[in-house]
Amino acid sequence: MTTQRVLPQSKETLLQNYNKRLKDDIRSIMDNFTEIIKTAKIEDETQVSRPTQAEQDHYEMHVRAANIVRAGESLMKLVSDLKQFLILNDFPSVNDAISLQNQQLRSLQEECDKKLMSLRDEIAIDLYELEEEYYSSRYK
């Protein structure tokens, strides 16, 4: 029974920004990985010598790997930002958690009160019986 909450415009914009960052970083990882795989193929003779081509491919792979790492770090930052956004802006669930805790503590208090009342009644009965025994005894 979840209800859709209407977010203020700034929060909605922020969420759209997070979604865009996510898509851009994922696309960057996929594109760079695809290009690394393409670069790994050995092509037929070109005008560039093999050692030069190998060095160029090596450099390109390093740059693309660095781009993948950068996109991964950006995704980790995005996860951190989303956690922070959720913690700072999820007042209904925080209020629900507080209400639930409050309700549990109240029921525990009622249970303790009932047990204390029962114990008080039992002690009163026992005390009454002891007093009767004492006052009706011939050894007072």
Coordinates of C-alpha atoms in Angstrom, one line a residue:
M1 CA 0.0 0.0 0.0
T2 CA 2.5 2.5 -1.1
T3 CA 1.3 5.9 -2.2
Q4 CA 3.0 8.0 -4.8
R5 CA 4.3 11.2 -3.1
V6 CA 4.6 14.4 -5.1
L7 CA 8.1 15.7 -4.8
P8 CA 8.9 19.4 -4.9
Q9 CA 10.4 20.6 -8.2
S10 CA 13.9 20.9 -6.9
K11 CA 13.8 17.2 -5.7
E12 CA 12.3 16.1 -8.9
T13 CA 15.1 17.9 -10.8
L14 CA 17.7 16.3 -8.6
L15 CA 16.3 12.8 -9.2
Q16 CA 16.3 13.4 -12.9
N17 CA 19.9 14.6 -12.7
Y18 CA 20.8 11.4 -10.8
N19 CA 19.0 9.3 -13.5
K20 CA 20.9 11.1 -16.2
R21 CA 24.3 10.6 -14.4
L22 CA 23.5 6.9 -14.1
K23 CA 22.7 6.5 -17.7
D24 CA 25.7 8.5 -18.9
D25 CA 28.1 6.5 -16.6
I26 CA 26.7 3.2 -17.7
R27 CA 26.9 4.2 -21.4
S28 CA 30.5 5.4 -20.9
I29 CA 31.5 2.0 -19.3
M30 CA 29.8 0.1 -22.1
D31 CA 31.2 2.2 -24.9
N32 CA 34.8 2.1 -23.6
F33 CA 34.6 -1.6 -23.0
T34 CA 33.3 -2.2 -26.5
E35 CA 36.1 -0.1 -27.9
I36 CA 38.7 -2.0 -25.9
I37 CA 37.4 -5.2 -27.4
K38 CA 37.5 -3.7 -30.9
T39 CA 41.1 -2.5 -30.3
A40 CA 42.2 -6.0 -29.2
K41 CA 41.5 -7.4 -32.7
I42 CA 44.5 -7.8 -34.9
E43 CA 43.8 -6.0 -38.2
D44 CA 45.4 -6.6 -41.6
E45 CA 48.4 -4.6 -42.7
T46 CA 47.9 -0.8 -42.6
Q47 CA 50.1 2.1 -43.5
V48 CA 51.3 2.3 -39.8
S49 CA 53.9 -0.2 -38.7
R50 CA 52.9 -3.0 -36.3
P51 CA 55.0 -1.7 -33.3
T52 CA 53.6 1.8 -33.8
Q53 CA 50.1 0.4 -34.1
A54 CA 50.6 -1.7 -31.0
E55 CA 51.8 1.3 -29.0
Q56 CA 48.8 3.3 -30.2
D57 CA 46.4 0.5 -29.3
H58 CA 48.1 0.1 -25.9
Y59 CA 47.8 3.8 -25.2
E60 CA 44.1 3.8 -26.3
M61 CA 43.4 0.8 -24.0
H62 CA 44.9 2.6 -21.1
V63 CA 42.8 5.8 -21.8
R64 CA 39.6 3.7 -22.2
A65 CA 40.4 1.7 -19.0
A66 CA 40.9 5.0 -17.1
N67 CA 37.5 6.2 -18.5
I68 CA 35.9 3.0 -17.2
V69 CA 37.5 3.6 -13.8
R70 CA 36.3 7.2 -13.8
A71 CA 32.8 6.1 -14.7
G72 CA 32.8 3.5 -11.9
E73 CA 34.0 6.0 -9.4
S74 CA 31.2 8.3 -10.6
L75 CA 28.7 5.6 -10.0
M76 CA 30.0 5.0 -6.5
K77 CA 29.6 8.8 -5.8
L78 CA 26.1 8.6 -7.3
V79 CA 25.3 5.7 -4.9
S80 CA 26.6 7.8 -2.0
D81 CA 24.6 10.9 -3.1
L82 CA 21.4 8.7 -3.4
K83 CA 21.9 7.4 0.1
Q84 CA 22.4 10.9 1.4
F85 CA 19.3 12.1 -0.5
L86 CA 17.2 9.3 0.9
I87 CA 18.4 9.9 4.5
L88 CA 17.9 13.6 4.3
N89 CA 14.6 13.6 2.4
D90 CA 12.7 10.6 3.5
F91 CA 10.8 12.1 6.4
P92 CA 7.7 9.9 6.1
S93 CA 9.6 6.7 6.6
V94 CA 11.6 8.3 9.5
N95 CA 8.3 9.3 11.0
D96 CA 6.8 5.9 10.5
A97 CA 9.8 4.3 12.2
I98 CA 9.5 6.7 15.1
S99 CA 5.8 6.0 15.4
L100 CA 6.3 2.2 15.3
Q101 CA 9.0 2.5 18.0
N102 CA 6.7 4.6 20.1
Q103 CA 3.9 2.1 19.7
Q104 CA 6.1 -0.8 20.7
L105 CA 7.3 1.1 23.8
R106 CA 3.8 2.0 24.8
S107 CA 2.6 -1.6 24.5
L108 CA 5.7 -2.7 26.6
Q109 CA 4.7 -0.1 29.2
E110 CA 1.1 -1.3 29.3
E111 CA 2.4 -4.9 29.7
C112 CA 4.7 -3.8 32.6
D113 CA 1.9 -1.9 34.2
K114 CA -0.4 -4.9 34.1
K115 CA 2.3 -7.1 35.6
L116 CA 3.0 -4.6 38.4
M117 CA -0.8 -4.3 39.2
S118 CA -1.1 -8.1 39.3
L119 CA 2.0 -8.3 41.6
R120 CA 0.6 -5.6 43.8
D121 CA -2.7 -7.4 44.1
E122 CA -1.0 -10.7 45.0
I123 CA 1.2 -9.0 47.6
A124 CA -1.9 -7.3 49.1
I125 CA -3.7 -10.6 49.4
D126 CA -0.7 -12.3 50.9
L127 CA -0.1 -9.4 53.3
Y128 CA -3.8 -9.5 54.4
E129 CA -3.6 -13.2 55.1
L130 CA -0.3 -12.8 57.1
E131 CA -1.9 -10.0 59.1
E132 CA -5.0 -12.1 59.8
E133 CA -2.8 -15.0 60.9
Y134 CA -0.7 -12.7 63.1
Y135 CA -3.6 -11.0 64.8
S136 CA -5.5 -14.2 65.3
S137 CA -2.5 -16.0 66.7
R138 CA -2.2 -16.5 70.5
Y139 CA 1.5 -15.7 70.3
K140 CA 1.3 -12.0 69.7

